[in-house]
mmCIF file of C-alpha atoms and ligand atoms in Angstrom:
data_model
loop_
_atom_site.group_PDB
_atom_site.id
_atom_site.type_symbol
_atom_site.label_atom_id
_atom_site.label_comp_id
_atom_site.label_asym_id
_atom_site.label_seq_id
_atom_site.Cartn_x
_atom_site.Cartn_y
_atom_site.Cartn_z
ATOM 1 C CA MET A 1 47.725 -85.799 26.183
ATOM 2 C CA ASP A 2 48.618 -84.696 28.766
ATOM 3 C CA ASP A 3 52.332 -82.731 27.673
ATOM 4 C CA LEU A 4 49.335 -81.051 24.950
ATOM 5 C CA LYS A 5 47.247 -80.256 27.835
ATOM 6 C CA SER A 6 49.341 -78.238 29.914
ATOM 7 C CA LYS A 7 51.093 -76.273 26.917
ATOM 8 C CA TYR A 8 47.966 -75.314 25.324
ATOM 9 C CA LEU A 9 46.609 -74.671 28.986
ATOM 10 C CA THR A 10 49.705 -72.236 30.475
ATOM 11 C CA LEU A 11 49.932 -70.663 26.876
ATOM 12 C CA ILE A 12 46.339 -69.968 27.178
ATOM 13 C CA ALA A 13 46.635 -68.210 31.525
ATOM 14 C CA ASP A 14 49.723 -66.690 29.156
ATOM 15 C CA ALA A 15 47.731 -64.696 26.401
ATOM 16 C CA GLY A 16 47.624 -60.711 26.630
ATOM 17 C CA ASP A 17 44.979 -60.084 23.420
ATOM 18 C CA GLU A 18 42.233 -61.700 22.089
ATOM 19 C CA ASN A 19 44.678 -61.947 18.445
ATOM 20 C CA THR A 20 46.835 -64.511 20.676
ATOM 21 C CA LEU A 21 43.603 -66.339 21.894
ATOM 22 C CA GLU A 22 42.370 -66.661 18.331
ATOM 23 C CA ASP A 23 45.981 -68.085 17.384
ATOM 24 C CA LEU A 24 45.903 -70.556 19.972
ATOM 25 C CA ARG A 25 42.835 -71.916 19.299
ATOM 26 C CA VAL A 26 43.929 -72.029 15.618
ATOM 27 C CA GLN A 27 46.698 -74.550 16.308
ATOM 28 C CA ALA A 28 45.201 -76.460 18.580
ATOM 29 C CA LEU A 29 42.142 -76.859 16.696
ATOM 30 C CA GLY A 30 42.258 -75.607 13.893
ATOM 31 C CA LYS A 31 41.960 -78.235 10.975
ATOM 32 C CA LYS A 32 46.009 -78.573 10.768
ATOM 33 C CA GLY A 33 46.054 -78.326 14.663
ATOM 34 C CA GLU A 34 47.868 -80.063 17.326
ATOM 35 C CA ILE A 35 44.617 -82.328 18.746
ATOM 36 C CA SER A 36 42.698 -82.194 15.461
ATOM 37 C CA LEU A 37 45.621 -83.895 13.402
ATOM 38 C CA GLN A 38 45.799 -86.394 16.630
ATOM 39 C CA MET A 39 41.903 -86.790 16.379
ATOM 40 C CA ARG A 40 42.982 -87.974 13.261
ATOM 41 C CA GLU A 41 45.889 -91.142 13.943
ATOM 42 C CA LEU A 42 42.373 -92.366 16.465
ATOM 43 C CA GLY A 43 41.789 -93.850 12.257
ATOM 44 C CA LYS A 44 45.233 -95.958 12.582
ATOM 45 C CA MET A 45 44.283 -96.899 16.142
ATOM 46 C CA THR A 46 43.230 -100.606 17.877
ATOM 47 C CA PRO A 47 39.537 -100.470 19.368
ATOM 48 C CA GLU A 48 40.706 -100.745 22.841
ATOM 49 C CA GLU A 49 43.085 -98.279 22.182
ATOM 50 C CA ARG A 50 40.024 -95.980 20.183
ATOM 51 C CA GLN A 51 37.862 -96.616 23.601
ATOM 52 C CA THR A 52 40.716 -94.670 25.582
ATOM 53 C CA ALA A 53 42.237 -92.498 23.446
ATOM 54 C CA GLY A 54 39.175 -90.955 21.809
ATOM 55 C CA PRO A 55 36.987 -89.638 24.873
ATOM 56 C CA ALA A 56 40.771 -88.151 26.410
ATOM 57 C CA LEU A 57 40.473 -86.821 23.219
ATOM 58 C CA ASN A 58 37.559 -85.371 23.586
ATOM 59 C CA ALA A 59 37.915 -83.973 26.976
ATOM 60 C CA LEU A 60 41.026 -82.259 26.010
ATOM 61 C CA LYS A 61 39.776 -80.992 22.953
ATOM 62 C CA ASN A 62 36.617 -79.447 25.282
ATOM 63 C CA GLU A 63 38.984 -78.277 27.891
ATOM 64 C CA ILE A 64 41.209 -75.524 25.878
ATOM 65 C CA ASN A 65 37.360 -74.579 24.552
ATOM 66 C CA SER A 66 36.477 -73.936 27.967
ATOM 67 C CA ALA A 67 39.424 -72.302 29.121
ATOM 68 C CA LEU A 68 39.885 -70.020 25.552
ATOM 69 C CA ALA A 69 35.899 -69.102 26.154
ATOM 70 C CA ALA A 70 37.354 -68.033 29.842
ATOM 71 C CA LYS A 71 40.369 -66.842 29.192
ATOM 72 C CA LYS A 72 38.615 -64.345 26.607
ATOM 73 C CA SER A 73 35.595 -63.280 28.752
ATOM 74 C CA GLY A 74 38.307 -62.144 30.684
ATOM 75 C CA LEU A 75 40.156 -60.467 28.915
ATOM 76 C CA GLN A 76 37.019 -58.150 27.545
ATOM 77 C CA ASP A 77 36.677 -57.572 31.063
ATOM 78 C CA ALA A 78 39.669 -56.475 31.499
ATOM 79 C CA ALA A 79 39.128 -54.540 28.690
ATOM 80 C CA LEU A 80 36.150 -52.929 29.511
ATOM 81 C CA ASP A 81 37.744 -51.916 32.854
ATOM 82 C CA GLU A 82 40.692 -49.898 31.453
ATOM 83 C CA ARG A 83 37.969 -48.218 29.322
ATOM 84 C CA LEU A 84 36.005 -47.016 32.188
ATOM 85 C CA ARG A 85 39.202 -46.050 34.044
ATOM 86 C CA SER A 86 40.955 -44.912 30.884
ATOM 87 C CA GLU A 87 38.288 -42.924 29.163
ATOM 88 C CA TRP A 88 35.533 -40.546 31.083
ATOM 89 C CA LEU A 89 33.744 -37.606 30.009
ATOM 90 C CA ASP A 90 33.451 -34.667 32.886
ATOM 91 C CA VAL A 91 29.838 -33.450 32.210
ATOM 92 C CA THR A 92 30.310 -30.545 34.296
ATOM 93 C CA LEU A 93 32.441 -28.868 31.836
ATOM 94 C CA PRO A 94 30.408 -25.922 29.733
ATOM 95 C CA SER A 95 28.904 -26.973 26.332
ATOM 96 C CA ARG A 96 31.381 -25.318 23.566
ATOM 97 C CA GLN A 97 30.849 -22.075 21.470
ATOM 98 C CA ARG A 98 28.975 -22.448 17.940
ATOM 99 C CA PRO A 99 29.586 -19.459 15.480
ATOM 100 C CA ALA A 100 26.499 -17.109 15.611
ATOM 101 C CA GLY A 101 25.139 -16.649 12.193
ATOM 102 C CA THR A 102 24.859 -13.151 11.407
ATOM 103 C CA ILE A 103 22.322 -10.807 10.434
ATOM 104 C CA HIS A 104 23.089 -10.050 6.911
ATOM 105 C CA PRO A 105 23.821 -6.257 6.826
ATOM 106 C CA ILE A 106 21.559 -5.770 3.454
ATOM 107 C CA SER A 107 18.536 -6.816 5.229
ATOM 108 C CA GLN A 108 19.561 -5.809 8.536
ATOM 109 C CA VAL A 109 18.968 -1.823 6.455
ATOM 110 C CA THR A 110 16.134 -3.137 4.775
ATOM 111 C CA ASP A 111 14.481 -3.773 7.580
ATOM 112 C CA GLU A 112 15.434 -0.633 9.238
ATOM 113 C CA VAL A 113 14.051 0.832 5.919
ATOM 114 C CA THR A 114 11.004 -0.142 6.124
ATOM 115 C CA ALA A 115 10.115 0.262 9.895
ATOM 116 C CA ILE A 116 10.650 3.474 9.735
ATOM 117 C CA PHE A 117 8.381 3.597 6.681
ATOM 118 C CA ALA A 118 5.994 1.388 8.053
ATOM 119 C CA ASP A 119 5.614 4.322 10.692
ATOM 120 C CA MET A 120 4.598 6.265 7.751
ATOM 121 C CA GLY A 121 1.949 4.889 7.466
ATOM 122 C CA PHE A 122 3.383 3.218 4.272
ATOM 123 C CA SER A 123 3.024 -0.405 3.138
ATOM 124 C CA VAL A 124 5.679 -2.911 1.724
ATOM 125 C CA ALA A 125 5.204 -3.851 -1.542
ATOM 126 C CA GLU A 126 7.030 -6.641 -4.308
ATOM 127 C CA GLY A 127 7.572 -7.965 -6.551
ATOM 128 C CA PRO A 128 9.556 -10.242 -9.920
ATOM 129 C CA GLN A 129 12.624 -9.009 -10.957
ATOM 130 C CA ILE A 130 12.133 -10.618 -14.259
ATOM 131 C CA GLU A 131 10.801 -8.111 -15.952
ATOM 132 C CA SER A 132 8.970 -7.544 -19.488
ATOM 133 C CA ASP A 133 10.037 -5.027 -21.151
ATOM 134 C CA TRP A 134 6.723 -2.421 -20.245
ATOM 135 C CA TYR A 135 7.205 -2.764 -17.172
ATOM 136 C CA ASN A 136 10.354 -2.105 -15.957
ATOM 137 C CA PHE A 137 10.406 0.396 -18.886
ATOM 138 C CA ASP A 138 7.333 2.277 -21.250
ATOM 139 C CA ALA A 139 5.059 2.484 -18.725
ATOM 140 C CA LEU A 140 7.590 4.045 -16.469
ATOM 141 C CA ASN A 141 7.524 6.505 -19.406
ATOM 142 C CA ILE A 142 11.172 5.035 -20.495
ATOM 143 C CA PRO A 143 10.617 3.907 -24.384
ATOM 144 C CA GLY A 144 12.446 2.625 -26.903
ATOM 145 C CA HIS A 145 14.524 4.840 -28.244
ATOM 146 C CA HIS A 146 15.499 7.028 -25.292
ATOM 147 C CA PRO A 147 18.433 7.151 -23.713
ATOM 148 C CA ALA A 148 17.882 5.817 -20.376
ATOM 149 C CA ARG A 149 17.706 2.387 -21.197
ATOM 150 C CA ALA A 150 20.832 2.610 -22.604
ATOM 151 C CA GLU A 151 22.256 3.849 -18.350
ATOM 152 C CA MET A 152 20.597 1.217 -17.114
ATOM 153 C CA ASP A 153 21.913 -0.818 -19.174
ATOM 154 C CA THR A 154 21.345 -4.187 -18.027
ATOM 155 C CA PHE A 155 20.768 -7.549 -18.551
ATOM 156 C CA TYR A 156 18.356 -9.861 -21.126
ATOM 157 C CA THR A 157 16.612 -12.727 -21.252
ATOM 158 C CA HIS A 158 16.701 -14.450 -24.929
ATOM 159 C CA ARG A 159 13.657 -15.017 -26.632
ATOM 160 C CA LYS A 160 13.352 -18.256 -29.624
ATOM 161 C CA GLU A 161 14.926 -17.881 -32.985
ATOM 162 C CA GLY A 162 11.682 -15.766 -34.822
ATOM 163 C CA ASP A 163 10.052 -14.822 -31.498
ATOM 164 C CA ASN A 164 9.961 -11.315 -32.034
ATOM 165 C CA ARG A 165 8.266 -9.850 -28.924
ATOM 166 C CA PRO A 166 11.113 -7.193 -26.853
ATOM 167 C CA PRO A 167 12.962 -9.847 -24.736
ATOM 168 C CA HIS A 168 12.059 -10.002 -20.639
ATOM 169 C CA VAL A 169 15.089 -7.713 -18.899
ATOM 170 C CA LEU A 170 16.344 -8.809 -14.854
ATOM 171 C CA ARG A 171 14.418 -5.342 -13.477
ATOM 172 C CA THR A 172 17.151 -2.611 -13.398
ATOM 173 C CA HIS A 173 15.036 -1.112 -10.542
ATOM 174 C CA THR A 174 11.514 -1.223 -7.831
ATOM 175 C CA SER A 175 9.415 0.869 -10.659
ATOM 176 C CA PRO A 176 7.766 -1.905 -12.217
ATOM 177 C CA VAL A 177 6.620 -3.253 -8.276
ATOM 178 C CA GLN A 178 4.765 0.532 -7.759
ATOM 179 C CA ILE A 179 3.371 0.407 -12.219
ATOM 180 C CA ARG A 180 2.011 -3.668 -10.924
ATOM 181 C CA SER A 181 0.904 -1.812 -7.095
ATOM 182 C CA LEU A 182 -1.047 0.843 -9.308
ATOM 183 C CA GLU A 183 -2.733 -1.299 -11.247
ATOM 184 C CA ALA A 184 -3.769 -3.888 -9.288
ATOM 185 C CA ASN A 185 -4.866 -2.313 -5.896
ATOM 186 C CA GLY A 186 -5.736 1.906 -7.457
ATOM 187 C CA ALA A 187 -4.967 5.332 -5.765
ATOM 188 C CA PRO A 188 -4.520 6.354 -3.078
ATOM 189 C CA ILE A 189 -2.215 4.400 -2.618
ATOM 190 C CA ARG A 190 1.666 4.617 0.093
ATOM 191 C CA ILE A 191 4.348 1.764 -0.784
ATOM 192 C CA ILE A 192 7.679 0.213 -0.603
ATOM 193 C CA CYS A 193 9.020 -1.498 -2.451
ATOM 194 C CA PRO A 194 12.940 -3.052 -1.395
ATOM 195 C CA GLY A 195 14.304 -5.382 -3.676
ATOM 196 C CA ARG A 196 17.089 -6.589 -5.958
ATOM 197 C CA VAL A 197 17.776 -4.750 -9.113
ATOM 198 C CA TYR A 198 20.345 -5.956 -12.242
ATOM 199 C CA ARG A 199 22.690 -3.137 -14.278
ATOM 200 C CA ALA A 200 25.725 -4.213 -15.773
ATOM 201 C CA ASP A 201 27.757 -2.486 -14.023
ATOM 202 C CA TYR A 202 30.872 -3.459 -11.771
ATOM 203 C CA ASP A 203 33.522 -0.958 -9.221
ATOM 204 C CA GLN A 204 34.343 0.058 -5.802
ATOM 205 C CA THR A 205 30.471 1.093 -5.984
ATOM 206 C CA HIS A 206 29.179 -0.660 -7.994
ATOM 207 C CA THR A 207 27.284 -4.290 -8.399
ATOM 208 C CA PRO A 208 25.736 -5.897 -11.437
ATOM 209 C CA MET A 209 23.029 -6.170 -8.675
ATOM 210 C CA PHE A 210 22.201 -4.234 -5.542
ATOM 211 C CA ASN A 211 19.467 -3.193 -3.521
ATOM 212 C CA GLN A 212 16.989 -1.008 -4.306
ATOM 213 C CA VAL A 213 14.070 1.039 -2.364
ATOM 214 C CA GLU A 214 11.738 2.925 -3.401
ATOM 215 C CA GLY A 215 8.795 4.706 -2.333
ATOM 216 C CA LEU A 216 5.036 5.639 -3.763
ATOM 217 C CA ALA A 217 2.634 7.966 -2.158
ATOM 218 C CA ILE A 218 -0.428 9.215 -4.942
ATOM 219 C CA ASP A 219 -3.474 11.266 -3.446
ATOM 220 C CA LYS A 220 -5.669 13.718 -4.462
ATOM 221 C CA ASP A 221 -3.802 16.309 -2.670
ATOM 222 C CA ILE A 222 -0.046 15.423 -2.961
ATOM 223 C CA SER A 223 2.650 17.934 -3.429
ATOM 224 C CA MET A 224 7.212 18.613 -3.159
ATOM 225 C CA ALA A 225 5.736 18.868 0.368
ATOM 226 C CA ASN A 226 5.164 16.098 1.487
ATOM 227 C CA LEU A 227 7.602 14.841 -0.329
ATOM 228 C CA LYS A 228 10.140 16.928 1.665
ATOM 229 C CA TRP A 229 8.214 16.070 5.343
ATOM 230 C CA VAL A 230 8.777 11.884 4.330
ATOM 231 C CA LEU A 231 12.242 12.270 3.242
ATOM 232 C CA GLU A 232 12.690 14.569 6.033
ATOM 233 C CA GLU A 233 11.980 11.822 9.096
ATOM 234 C CA PHE A 234 13.156 9.030 6.706
ATOM 235 C CA VAL A 235 17.252 10.811 6.760
ATOM 236 C CA LYS A 236 16.609 11.623 10.928
ATOM 237 C CA ALA A 237 15.308 8.261 11.645
ATOM 238 C CA PHE A 238 18.107 6.244 9.757
ATOM 239 C CA PHE A 239 20.770 8.352 10.428
ATOM 240 C CA GLU A 240 20.466 8.942 13.910
ATOM 241 C CA VAL A 241 20.132 12.370 14.590
ATOM 242 C CA ASP A 242 17.559 14.845 16.028
ATOM 243 C CA ASP A 243 17.704 17.214 12.595
ATOM 244 C CA VAL A 244 19.675 17.358 9.553
ATOM 245 C CA GLU A 245 18.937 19.941 6.280
ATOM 246 C CA LEU A 246 18.177 18.341 3.070
ATOM 247 C CA ARG A 247 19.214 20.545 -0.848
ATOM 248 C CA PHE A 248 16.353 19.550 -3.361
ATOM 249 C CA ARG A 249 19.082 20.073 -6.880
ATOM 250 C CA ALA A 250 16.507 19.932 -9.703
ATOM 251 C CA SER A 251 17.107 17.086 -12.148
ATOM 252 C CA HIS A 252 15.812 14.791 -14.283
ATOM 253 C CA PHE A 253 13.690 11.003 -14.535
ATOM 254 C CA PRO A 254 11.928 9.950 -17.224
ATOM 255 C CA PHE A 255 8.938 8.721 -14.273
ATOM 256 C CA THR A 256 8.879 12.041 -12.486
ATOM 257 C CA GLU A 257 8.016 15.119 -13.675
ATOM 258 C CA PRO A 258 9.979 17.798 -11.661
ATOM 259 C CA SER A 259 12.363 15.294 -10.434
ATOM 260 C CA ALA A 260 14.826 16.289 -7.936
ATOM 261 C CA GLU A 261 18.056 14.699 -6.091
ATOM 262 C CA VAL A 262 17.821 15.227 -3.310
ATOM 263 C CA ASP A 263 21.903 15.828 -0.820
ATOM 264 C CA ILE A 264 21.755 15.657 3.217
ATOM 265 C CA ARG A 265 24.060 18.168 4.539
ATOM 266 C CA CYS A 266 27.430 16.472 6.633
ATOM 267 C CA SER A 267 30.824 16.893 7.355
ATOM 268 C CA TRP A 268 33.594 13.827 6.781
ATOM 269 C CA GLU A 269 35.715 14.677 10.019
ATOM 270 C CA GLY A 270 38.614 12.527 10.515
ATOM 271 C CA GLY A 271 36.979 10.331 7.434
ATOM 272 C CA THR A 272 33.980 9.569 9.613
ATOM 273 C CA LEU A 273 30.370 11.330 7.875
ATOM 274 C CA LYS A 274 28.644 12.895 10.007
ATOM 275 C CA VAL A 275 25.073 13.989 8.836
ATOM 276 C CA GLY A 276 22.994 17.118 9.654
ATOM 277 C CA GLU A 277 26.607 19.245 10.544
ATOM 278 C CA GLY A 278 28.433 20.296 7.796
ATOM 279 C CA ASP A 279 29.227 22.100 5.474
ATOM 280 C CA ASP A 280 29.352 19.133 3.292
ATOM 281 C CA TRP A 281 26.377 17.746 1.130
ATOM 282 C CA LEU A 282 26.274 14.860 0.384
ATOM 283 C CA GLU A 283 23.523 13.110 -2.406
ATOM 284 C CA ILE A 284 21.332 10.038 -1.091
ATOM 285 C CA LEU A 285 18.644 9.187 -3.530
ATOM 286 C CA GLY A 286 16.226 10.363 -6.919
ATOM 287 C CA SER A 287 12.527 11.723 -6.223
ATOM 288 C CA GLY A 288 9.909 13.632 -7.698
ATOM 289 C CA MET A 289 6.038 13.963 -8.319
ATOM 290 C CA VAL A 290 4.784 10.713 -10.495
ATOM 291 C CA HIS A 291 4.542 12.068 -14.054
ATOM 292 C CA PRO A 292 1.382 11.789 -15.798
ATOM 293 C CA LYS A 293 2.183 9.705 -18.141
ATOM 294 C CA VAL A 294 3.563 6.883 -15.494
ATOM 295 C CA LEU A 295 -0.015 7.531 -14.068
ATOM 296 C CA THR A 296 -1.985 6.352 -17.663
ATOM 297 C CA ALA A 297 0.415 3.579 -17.935
ATOM 298 C CA ALA A 298 -1.274 2.602 -14.480
ATOM 299 C CA GLY A 299 -4.514 3.580 -15.191
ATOM 300 C CA VAL A 300 -4.919 5.935 -11.872
ATOM 301 C CA ASP A 301 -6.331 9.114 -14.358
ATOM 302 C CA PRO A 302 -3.406 12.410 -13.630
ATOM 303 C CA ASN A 303 -6.072 14.922 -13.711
ATOM 304 C CA GLU A 304 -7.852 13.282 -10.664
ATOM 305 C CA TYR A 305 -4.535 11.727 -8.300
ATOM 306 C CA GLN A 306 -0.945 12.804 -8.028
ATOM 307 C CA GLY A 307 1.948 11.361 -5.840
ATOM 308 C CA PHE A 308 5.487 11.212 -5.052
ATOM 309 C CA ALA A 309 7.625 9.167 -5.355
ATOM 310 C CA PHE A 310 11.810 8.332 -4.607
ATOM 311 C CA GLY A 311 14.594 5.915 -5.009
ATOM 312 C CA VAL A 312 17.483 4.677 -2.960
ATOM 313 C CA GLY A 313 20.040 2.492 -2.850
ATOM 314 C CA ILE A 314 19.851 0.553 0.243
ATOM 315 C CA ASP A 315 24.143 -0.719 -0.234
ATOM 316 C CA ARG A 316 24.399 3.064 -0.343
ATOM 317 C CA ILE A 317 23.244 3.818 2.481
ATOM 318 C CA ALA A 318 24.340 0.787 4.094
ATOM 319 C CA MET A 319 28.146 1.646 3.545
ATOM 320 C CA LEU A 320 27.598 5.657 4.065
ATOM 321 C CA LYS A 321 25.732 4.287 8.153
ATOM 322 C CA TYR A 322 27.701 1.991 8.550
ATOM 323 C CA GLY A 323 30.906 3.064 7.100
ATOM 324 C CA VAL A 324 32.251 0.233 4.711
ATOM 325 C CA PRO A 325 34.497 1.440 1.919
ATOM 326 C CA ASP A 326 33.947 -1.325 -0.648
ATOM 327 C CA LEU A 327 30.006 -2.138 -2.107
ATOM 328 C CA ARG A 328 31.854 -5.689 -3.261
ATOM 329 C CA ALA A 329 32.546 -6.549 0.336
ATOM 330 C CA PHE A 330 28.339 -6.909 0.843
ATOM 331 C CA PHE A 331 28.959 -10.085 -1.811
ATOM 332 C CA ASP A 332 31.821 -11.404 -0.498
ATOM 333 C CA SER A 333 30.837 -15.474 1.378
ATOM 334 C CA ASP A 334 32.430 -14.631 4.357
ATOM 335 C CA LEU A 335 30.783 -12.303 5.699
ATOM 336 C CA ARG A 336 32.068 -12.234 9.902
ATOM 337 C CA TRP A 337 33.898 -9.816 9.447
ATOM 338 C CA LEU A 338 30.974 -7.677 9.067
ATOM 339 C CA ARG A 339 30.703 -7.365 12.795
ATOM 340 C CA HIS A 340 33.854 -4.694 12.646
ATOM 341 C CA TYR A 341 31.470 -2.866 11.806
ATOM 342 C CA GLY A 342 28.850 -2.268 14.250
ATOM 343 C CA PHE A 343 26.136 -4.848 12.397
ATOM 344 C CA ARG A 344 24.250 -7.495 15.129
ATOM 345 C CA SER A 345 24.123 -10.362 15.716
ATOM 346 C CA LEU A 346 21.515 -12.756 15.662
ATOM 347 C CA ASP A 347 20.849 -13.290 19.555
ATOM 348 C CA VAL A 348 21.004 -17.000 19.353
ATOM 349 C CA PRO A 349 20.504 -18.573 23.287
ATOM 350 C CA THR A 350 23.412 -21.172 23.680
ATOM 351 C CA LEU A 351 22.791 -24.256 26.075
ATOM 352 C CA ASP A 352 24.461 -23.094 28.952
ATOM 353 C CA GLY A 353 21.518 -20.686 28.972
ATOM 354 C CA GLY A 354 23.276 -17.586 27.710
ATOM 355 C CA LEU A 355 23.375 -15.393 24.978
ATOM 356 C CA SER A 356 26.348 -15.643 21.604
ATOM 357 C CA ARG A 357 27.207 -12.915 20.004
HETATM 358 C C1 2U9 B 401 6.742 4.544 -10.309
HETATM 359 C C2 2U9 B 401 6.735 6.213 -10.406
HETATM 360 C C3 2U9 B 401 8.469 6.971 -10.027
HETATM 361 C C4 2U9 B 401 11.358 6.369 -8.255
HETATM 362 C C5 2U9 B 401 12.465 7.075 -8.520
HETATM 363 C C6 2U9 B 401 14.317 8.168 -8.170
HETATM 364 C C7 2U9 B 401 13.609 8.959 -8.535
HETATM 365 C C8 2U9 B 401 16.061 7.823 -8.258
HETATM 366 C C9 2U9 B 401 17.599 6.972 -8.177
HETATM 367 C C10 2U9 B 401 18.495 6.408 -6.399
HETATM 368 C C11 2U9 B 401 19.218 5.573 -6.094
HETATM 369 C C12 2U9 B 401 18.098 4.929 -8.396
HETATM 370 O O1 2U9 B 401 19.070 3.275 -6.878
HETATM 371 S S1 2U9 B 401 19.750 3.937 -7.227
HETATM 372 O O2 2U9 B 401 20.845 4.275 -8.822
HETATM 373 N N1 2U9 B 401 16.664 6.126 -7.971
HETATM 374 O O3 2U9 B 401 16.683 8.672 -8.425
HETATM 375 N N2 2U9 B 401 13.451 7.268 -8.527
HETATM 376 S S2 2U9 B 401 11.868 9.197 -8.488
HETATM 377 O O4 2U9 B 401 10.165 6.885 -9.444
HETATM 378 C C13 2U9 B 401 9.255 5.879 -9.537
HETATM 379 C C14 2U9 B 401 8.740 5.506 -9.296
HETATM 380 C C15 2U9 B 401 7.877 4.139 -9.203
HETATM 381 C C16 2U9 B 401 5.418 4.043 -10.825
#
């Protein structure tokens, strides 16, 4: 028994980790362990022998258990000391920079345009992107047979079998918002309507979904002179130039009469657009005086009121202002590259108190 004791106490003292300790526990005290087998031998002994061997075996078992427990706690303490020595944290290190979110260029340009028109007394109106045939076409003087319907080739929803009403459309312009606003508020009115519009088109300068801002000013004494001034102020503020020359070219839209496409004087020196100087002309928007039929459809008396309307492609003027060559880039999922074009990031405070850009 003394041999067993010194054997196990030595082995326990030498054990280098908790797994070895557990193996030793099983080897000595497990079901088939050396001490357990000796316990089993007690049954075969005489009562006298058992009286000395029994307590001695129990004492040995307790001593080994204590030695195991003491060694285990010693190993755990040593492991903790080692971790405390090797694993440490430099709390004085600066925090990691997180990638900052950015405002989408279309949102940024929409905000810029909105701020410019807000300064001229326009408010913002919004409406549904899925429109009825009436608001998207008929109310805007585009009847069923009108060629403009085909030009604005759009996406239609399906009606149930047997439902012969015209299908809803994904709006092809934000003009229906203006009809709805006129119906709801009447004249006078001064609004801009920014938002998504849809046409079945896809190439370098057309995407099936794009963004427009349209404007409408209706009152008792509005003329094309007012339109010209408003557009000049807009172009100067948007392209950040002191002066600009606008050219109105006669055009045709079903919803305005007369209608004009508007060009701005510019140059393309070295491939970069310069607004307000040079010998080139760049078309940037369409406009005109609202057609009397459109006013009537929106519940406004054209004998009492008249006004102007215009429409600008937000994506287009964003491309022009920031020199982005392919419209489709705006709708890529990863927009980090747009920083290259000078779109500002959100100012995101970091943990060290600075601003990451
Ligand atoms: C109402 C009455 C008239 C909005 C107008 C244009 C001319 C125009 C284009 C610009 C580029 C569409 O995005 S684009 O392709 N728009 O040329 N839009 S006048 O006229 C209206 C709108 C609402 C009630």
